[in-house]
CSV table of N, CA and C in Angstrom, one decimal:
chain,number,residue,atom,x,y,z
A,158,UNK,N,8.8,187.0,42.7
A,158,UNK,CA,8.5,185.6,42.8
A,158,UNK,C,7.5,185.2,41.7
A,159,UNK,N,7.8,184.1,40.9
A,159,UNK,CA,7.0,183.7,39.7
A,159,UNK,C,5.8,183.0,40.6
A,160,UNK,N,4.4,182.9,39.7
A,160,UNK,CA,3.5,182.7,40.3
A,160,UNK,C,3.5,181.2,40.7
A,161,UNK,N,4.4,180.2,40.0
A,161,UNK,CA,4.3,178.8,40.2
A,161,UNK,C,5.0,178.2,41.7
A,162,UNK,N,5.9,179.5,41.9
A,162,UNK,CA,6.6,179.2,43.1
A,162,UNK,C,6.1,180.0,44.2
A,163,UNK,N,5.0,180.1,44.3
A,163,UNK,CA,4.5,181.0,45.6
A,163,UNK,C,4.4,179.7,46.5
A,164,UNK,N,3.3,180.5,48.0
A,164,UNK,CA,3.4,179.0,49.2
A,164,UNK,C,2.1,179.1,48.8
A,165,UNK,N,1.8,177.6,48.9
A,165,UNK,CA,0.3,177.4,48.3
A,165,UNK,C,-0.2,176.9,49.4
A,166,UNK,N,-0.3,177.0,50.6
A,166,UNK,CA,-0.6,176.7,52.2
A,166,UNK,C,-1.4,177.8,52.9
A,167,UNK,N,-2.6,177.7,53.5
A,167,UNK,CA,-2.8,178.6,54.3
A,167,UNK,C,-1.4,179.1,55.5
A,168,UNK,N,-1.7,180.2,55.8
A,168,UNK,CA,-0.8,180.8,57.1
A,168,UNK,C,-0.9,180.4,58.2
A,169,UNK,N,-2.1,179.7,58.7
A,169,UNK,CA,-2.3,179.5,60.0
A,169,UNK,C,-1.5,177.6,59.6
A,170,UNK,N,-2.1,177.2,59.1
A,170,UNK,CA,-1.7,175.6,58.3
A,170,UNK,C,0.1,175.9,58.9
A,171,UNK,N,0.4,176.9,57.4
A,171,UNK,CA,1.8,177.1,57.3
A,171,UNK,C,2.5,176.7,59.3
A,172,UNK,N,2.3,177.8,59.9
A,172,UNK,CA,2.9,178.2,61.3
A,172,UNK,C,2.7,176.9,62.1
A,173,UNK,N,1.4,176.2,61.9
A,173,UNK,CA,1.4,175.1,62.4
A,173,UNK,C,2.6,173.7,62.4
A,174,UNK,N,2.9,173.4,60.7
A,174,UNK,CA,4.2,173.4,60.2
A,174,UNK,C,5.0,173.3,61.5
A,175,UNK,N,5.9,174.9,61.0
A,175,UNK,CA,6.6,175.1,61.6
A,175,UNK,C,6.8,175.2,63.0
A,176,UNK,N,6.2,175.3,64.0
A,176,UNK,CA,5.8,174.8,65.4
A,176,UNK,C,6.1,173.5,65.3
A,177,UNK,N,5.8,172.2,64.8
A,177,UNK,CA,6.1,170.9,64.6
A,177,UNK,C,7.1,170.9,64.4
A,178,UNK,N,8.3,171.2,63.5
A,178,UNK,CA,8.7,171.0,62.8
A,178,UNK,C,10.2,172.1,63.5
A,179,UNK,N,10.4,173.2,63.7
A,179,UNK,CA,11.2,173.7,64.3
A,179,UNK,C,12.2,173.3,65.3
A,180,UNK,N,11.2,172.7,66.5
A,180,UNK,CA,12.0,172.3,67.7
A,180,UNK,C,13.0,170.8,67.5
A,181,UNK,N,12.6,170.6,66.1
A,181,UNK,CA,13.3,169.4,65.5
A,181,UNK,C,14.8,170.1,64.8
A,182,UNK,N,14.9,171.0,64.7
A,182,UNK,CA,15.9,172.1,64.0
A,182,UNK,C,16.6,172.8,65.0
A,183,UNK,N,16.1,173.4,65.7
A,183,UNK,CA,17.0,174.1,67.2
A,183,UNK,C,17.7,173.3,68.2
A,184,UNK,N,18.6,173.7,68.6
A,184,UNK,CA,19.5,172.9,69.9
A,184,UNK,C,18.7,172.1,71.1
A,185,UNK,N,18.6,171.4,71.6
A,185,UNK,CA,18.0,170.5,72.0
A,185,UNK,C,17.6,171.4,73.7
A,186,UNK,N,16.9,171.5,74.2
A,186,UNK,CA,16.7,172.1,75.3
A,186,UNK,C,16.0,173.6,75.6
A,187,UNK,N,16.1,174.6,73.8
A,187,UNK,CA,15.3,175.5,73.2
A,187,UNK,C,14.3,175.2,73.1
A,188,UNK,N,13.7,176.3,73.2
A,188,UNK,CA,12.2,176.2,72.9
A,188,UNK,C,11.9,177.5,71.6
A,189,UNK,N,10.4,176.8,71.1
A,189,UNK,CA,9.8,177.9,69.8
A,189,UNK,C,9.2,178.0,69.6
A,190,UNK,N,8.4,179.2,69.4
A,190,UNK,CA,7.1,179.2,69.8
A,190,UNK,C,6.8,180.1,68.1
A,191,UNK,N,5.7,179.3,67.3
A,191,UNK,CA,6.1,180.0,65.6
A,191,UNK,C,4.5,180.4,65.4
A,192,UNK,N,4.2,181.7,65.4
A,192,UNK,CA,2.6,182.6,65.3
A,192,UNK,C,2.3,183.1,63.5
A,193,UNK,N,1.6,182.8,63.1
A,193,UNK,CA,1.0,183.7,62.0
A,193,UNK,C,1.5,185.6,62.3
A,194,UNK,N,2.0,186.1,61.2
A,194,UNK,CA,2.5,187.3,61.2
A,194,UNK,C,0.9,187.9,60.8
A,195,UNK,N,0.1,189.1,61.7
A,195,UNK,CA,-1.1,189.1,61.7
A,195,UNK,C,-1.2,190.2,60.0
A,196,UNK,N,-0.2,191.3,60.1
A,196,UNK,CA,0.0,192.1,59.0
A,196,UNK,C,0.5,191.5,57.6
A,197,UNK,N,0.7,190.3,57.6
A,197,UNK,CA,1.0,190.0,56.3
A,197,UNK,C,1.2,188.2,56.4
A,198,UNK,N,0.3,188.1,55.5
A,198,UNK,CA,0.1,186.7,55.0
A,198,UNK,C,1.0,185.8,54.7
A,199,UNK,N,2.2,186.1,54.3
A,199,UNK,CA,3.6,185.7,53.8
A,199,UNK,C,4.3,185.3,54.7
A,200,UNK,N,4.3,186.4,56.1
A,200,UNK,CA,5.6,186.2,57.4
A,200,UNK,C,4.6,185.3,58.2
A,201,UNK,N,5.9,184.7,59.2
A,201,UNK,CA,5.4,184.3,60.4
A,201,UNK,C,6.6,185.2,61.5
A,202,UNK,N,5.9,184.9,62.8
A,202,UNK,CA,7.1,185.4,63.5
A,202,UNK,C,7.4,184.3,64.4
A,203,UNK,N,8.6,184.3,64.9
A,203,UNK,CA,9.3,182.9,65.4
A,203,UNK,C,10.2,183.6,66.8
A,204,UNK,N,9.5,183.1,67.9
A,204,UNK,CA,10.2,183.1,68.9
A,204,UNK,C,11.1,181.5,69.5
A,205,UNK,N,12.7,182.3,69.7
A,205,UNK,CA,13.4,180.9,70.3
A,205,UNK,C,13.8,181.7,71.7
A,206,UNK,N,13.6,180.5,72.6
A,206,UNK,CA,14.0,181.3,73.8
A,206,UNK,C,15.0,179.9,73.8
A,207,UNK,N,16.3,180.4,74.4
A,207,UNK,CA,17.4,179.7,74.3
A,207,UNK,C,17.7,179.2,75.8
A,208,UNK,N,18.2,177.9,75.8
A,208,UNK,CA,18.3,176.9,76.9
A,208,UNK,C,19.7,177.5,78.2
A,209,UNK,N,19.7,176.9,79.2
A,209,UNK,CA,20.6,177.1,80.1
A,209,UNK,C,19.9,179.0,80.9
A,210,UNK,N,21.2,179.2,81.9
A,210,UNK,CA,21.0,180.3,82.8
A,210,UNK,C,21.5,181.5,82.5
A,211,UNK,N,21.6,181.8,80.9
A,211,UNK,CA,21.4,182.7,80.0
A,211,UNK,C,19.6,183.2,79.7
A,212,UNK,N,19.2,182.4,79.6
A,212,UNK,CA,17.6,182.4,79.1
A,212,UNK,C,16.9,183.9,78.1
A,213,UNK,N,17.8,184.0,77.0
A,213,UNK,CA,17.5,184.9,76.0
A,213,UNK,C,16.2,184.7,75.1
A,214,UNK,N,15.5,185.6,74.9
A,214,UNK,CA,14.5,185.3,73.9
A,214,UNK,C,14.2,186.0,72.7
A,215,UNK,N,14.6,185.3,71.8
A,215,UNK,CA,14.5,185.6,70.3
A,215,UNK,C,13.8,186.0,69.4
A,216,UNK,N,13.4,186.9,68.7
A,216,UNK,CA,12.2,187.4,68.5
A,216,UNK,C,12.9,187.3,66.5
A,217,UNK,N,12.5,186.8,65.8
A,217,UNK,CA,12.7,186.6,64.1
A,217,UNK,C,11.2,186.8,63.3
A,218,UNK,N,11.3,187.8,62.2
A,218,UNK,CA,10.5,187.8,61.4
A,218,UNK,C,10.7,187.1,60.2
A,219,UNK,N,9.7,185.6,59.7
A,219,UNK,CA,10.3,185.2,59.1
A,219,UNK,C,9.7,185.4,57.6
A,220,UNK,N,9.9,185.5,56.4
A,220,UNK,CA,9.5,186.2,55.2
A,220,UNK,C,9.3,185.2,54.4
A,221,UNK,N,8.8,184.7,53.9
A,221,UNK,CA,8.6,183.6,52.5
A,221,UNK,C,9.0,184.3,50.9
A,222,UNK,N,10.6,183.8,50.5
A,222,UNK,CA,10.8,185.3,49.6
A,222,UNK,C,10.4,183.9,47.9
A,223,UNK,N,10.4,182.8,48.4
A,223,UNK,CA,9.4,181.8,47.4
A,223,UNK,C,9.2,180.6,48.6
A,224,UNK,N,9.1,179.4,47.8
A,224,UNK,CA,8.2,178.0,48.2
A,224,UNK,C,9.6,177.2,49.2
A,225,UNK,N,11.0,177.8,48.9
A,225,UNK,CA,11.8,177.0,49.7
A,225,UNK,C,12.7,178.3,50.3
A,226,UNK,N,12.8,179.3,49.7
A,226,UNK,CA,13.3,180.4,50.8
A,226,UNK,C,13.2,180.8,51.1
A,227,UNK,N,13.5,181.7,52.3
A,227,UNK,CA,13.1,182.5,53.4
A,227,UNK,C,13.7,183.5,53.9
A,228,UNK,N,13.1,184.6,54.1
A,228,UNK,CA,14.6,185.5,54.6
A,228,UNK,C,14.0,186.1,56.4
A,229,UNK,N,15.2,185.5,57.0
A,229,UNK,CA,14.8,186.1,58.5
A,229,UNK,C,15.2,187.4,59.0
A,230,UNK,N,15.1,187.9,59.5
A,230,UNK,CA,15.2,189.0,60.5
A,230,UNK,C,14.9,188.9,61.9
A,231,UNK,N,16.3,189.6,62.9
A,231,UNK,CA,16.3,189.5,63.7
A,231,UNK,C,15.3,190.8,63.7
A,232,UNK,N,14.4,190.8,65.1
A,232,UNK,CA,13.7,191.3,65.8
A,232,UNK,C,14.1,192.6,66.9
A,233,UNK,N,14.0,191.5,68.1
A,233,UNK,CA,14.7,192.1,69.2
A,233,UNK,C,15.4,190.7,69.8
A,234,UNK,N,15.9,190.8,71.1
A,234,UNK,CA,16.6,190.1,72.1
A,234,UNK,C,16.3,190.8,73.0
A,235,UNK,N,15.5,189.9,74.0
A,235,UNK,CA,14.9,190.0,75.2
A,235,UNK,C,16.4,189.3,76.4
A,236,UNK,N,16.3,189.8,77.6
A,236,UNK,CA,16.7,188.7,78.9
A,236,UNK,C,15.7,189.0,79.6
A,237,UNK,N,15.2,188.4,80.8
A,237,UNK,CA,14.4,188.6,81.9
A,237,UNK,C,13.7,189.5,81.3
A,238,UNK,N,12.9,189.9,80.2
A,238,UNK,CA,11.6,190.6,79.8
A,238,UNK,C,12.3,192.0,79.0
A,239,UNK,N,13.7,192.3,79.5
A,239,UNK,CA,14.1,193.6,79.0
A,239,UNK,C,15.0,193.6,77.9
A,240,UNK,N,15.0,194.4,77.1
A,240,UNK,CA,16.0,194.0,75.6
A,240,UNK,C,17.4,194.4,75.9
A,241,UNK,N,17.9,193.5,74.9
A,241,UNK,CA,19.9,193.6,76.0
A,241,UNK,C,20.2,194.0,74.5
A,242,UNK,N,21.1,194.1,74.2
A,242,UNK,CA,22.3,195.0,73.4
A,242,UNK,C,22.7,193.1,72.0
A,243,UNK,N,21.9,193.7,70.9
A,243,UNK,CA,22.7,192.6,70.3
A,243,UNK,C,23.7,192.1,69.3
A,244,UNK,N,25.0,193.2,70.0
A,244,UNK,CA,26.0,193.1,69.4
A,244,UNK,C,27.0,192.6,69.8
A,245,UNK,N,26.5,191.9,71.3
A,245,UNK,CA,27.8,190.9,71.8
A,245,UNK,C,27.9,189.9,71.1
A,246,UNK,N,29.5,189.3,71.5
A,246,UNK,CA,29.6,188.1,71.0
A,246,UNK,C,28.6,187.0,70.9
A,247,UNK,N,27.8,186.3,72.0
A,247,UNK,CA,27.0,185.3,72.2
A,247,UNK,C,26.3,185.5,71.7
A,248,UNK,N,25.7,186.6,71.9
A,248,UNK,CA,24.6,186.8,70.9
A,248,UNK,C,24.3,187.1,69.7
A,249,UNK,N,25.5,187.4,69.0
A,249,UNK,CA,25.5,187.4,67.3
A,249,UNK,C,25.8,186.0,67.1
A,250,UNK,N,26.8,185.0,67.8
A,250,UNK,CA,27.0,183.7,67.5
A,250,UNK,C,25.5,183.1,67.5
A,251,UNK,N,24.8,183.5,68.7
A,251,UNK,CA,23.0,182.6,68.5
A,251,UNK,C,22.5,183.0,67.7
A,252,UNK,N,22.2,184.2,67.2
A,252,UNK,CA,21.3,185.1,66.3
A,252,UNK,C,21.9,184.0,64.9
A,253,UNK,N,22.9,183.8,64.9
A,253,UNK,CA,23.7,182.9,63.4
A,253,UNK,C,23.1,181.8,63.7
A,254,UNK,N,23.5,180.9,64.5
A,254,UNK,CA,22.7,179.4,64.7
A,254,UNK,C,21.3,179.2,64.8
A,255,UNK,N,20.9,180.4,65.0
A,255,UNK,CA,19.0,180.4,65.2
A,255,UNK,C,19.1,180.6,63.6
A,256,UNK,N,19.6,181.5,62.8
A,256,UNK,CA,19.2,182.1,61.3
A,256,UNK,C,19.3,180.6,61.1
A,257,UNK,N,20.2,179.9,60.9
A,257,UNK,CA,20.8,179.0,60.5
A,257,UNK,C,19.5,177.5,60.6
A,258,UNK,N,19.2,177.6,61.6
A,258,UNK,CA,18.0,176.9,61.8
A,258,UNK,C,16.9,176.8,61.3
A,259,UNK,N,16.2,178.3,61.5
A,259,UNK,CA,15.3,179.1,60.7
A,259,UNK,C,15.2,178.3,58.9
A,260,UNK,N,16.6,178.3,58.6
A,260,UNK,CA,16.3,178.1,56.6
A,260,UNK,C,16.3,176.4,56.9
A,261,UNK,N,16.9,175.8,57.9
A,261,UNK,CA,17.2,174.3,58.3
A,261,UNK,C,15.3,174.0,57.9
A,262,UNK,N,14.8,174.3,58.8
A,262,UNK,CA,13.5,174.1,58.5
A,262,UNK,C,12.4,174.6,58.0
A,263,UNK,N,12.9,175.7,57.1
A,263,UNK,CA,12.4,176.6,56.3
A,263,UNK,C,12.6,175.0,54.7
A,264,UNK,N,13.9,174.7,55.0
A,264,UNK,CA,14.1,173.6,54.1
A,264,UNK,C,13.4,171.8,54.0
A,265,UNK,N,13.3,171.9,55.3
A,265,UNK,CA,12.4,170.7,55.6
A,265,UNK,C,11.3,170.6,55.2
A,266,UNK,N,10.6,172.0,55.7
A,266,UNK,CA,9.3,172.2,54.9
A,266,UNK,C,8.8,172.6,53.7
A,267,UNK,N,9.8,172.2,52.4
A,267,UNK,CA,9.8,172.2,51.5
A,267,UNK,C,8.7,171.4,50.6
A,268,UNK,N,8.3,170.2,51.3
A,268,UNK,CA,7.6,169.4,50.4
A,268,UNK,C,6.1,169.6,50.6
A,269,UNK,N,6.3,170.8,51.9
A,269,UNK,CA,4.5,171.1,52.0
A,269,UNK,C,4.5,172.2,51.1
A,270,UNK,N,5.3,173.4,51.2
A,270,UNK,CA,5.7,174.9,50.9
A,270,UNK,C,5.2,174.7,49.2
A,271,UNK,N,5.8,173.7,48.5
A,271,UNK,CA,6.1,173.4,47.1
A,271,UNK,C,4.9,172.4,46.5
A,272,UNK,N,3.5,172.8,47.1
A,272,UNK,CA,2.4,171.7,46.9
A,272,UNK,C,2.2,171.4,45.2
């Protein structure tokens, strides 16, 4: 990363952001809950717990790899508190529309990211 394109935002600022700004990006009825990554300045972690009587919860590491991209990682996948298997169908389709989201307003927040 060249030094002109780093995030020029505090972390806690940054996540704040994204908390605002996220549930504007996810399916309507999701929830997100976006924390300061405590071990490194750069991540946040992003929890989506997804809507209906499925109620999965999403756990993404999100990486700042410059000022407008981002690289996520899935986490775990929670149900009712316990981690389920995430190589079913539904849940690689969510894990894709959550990613998908993730850079949606990883991209929105570009004109703060890019001070």
């Amino acid at each position: 990363m060249s030094k002109h394109d780093e995030i020029r935002m505090d972390q806690q600022q940054l996540a704040e952001a994204w908390q605002r700004t996220l549930p504007d990006t996810i399916n309507e009825g999701d929830r997100a809950t976006v924390l300061p990554d405590e071990a490194d300045s750069k991540t946040l972690r992003v929890t989506i717990q997804s809507a209906g009587h499925q109620a999965y919860n999403f756990d993404f590491k999100v990486v700042y790899v410059d000022s407008r991209e981002v690289k996520s990682t899935l986490i775990d996948v929670e149900k009712d508190g316990r981690t389920v298997d995430e190589r079913t169908d539904i849940i690689q389709q969510l894990v894709h529309d959550y990613t998908r989201h993730i850079h949606e307003c990883a991209q929105a927040l570009h004109g703060l990211t890019h001070a």
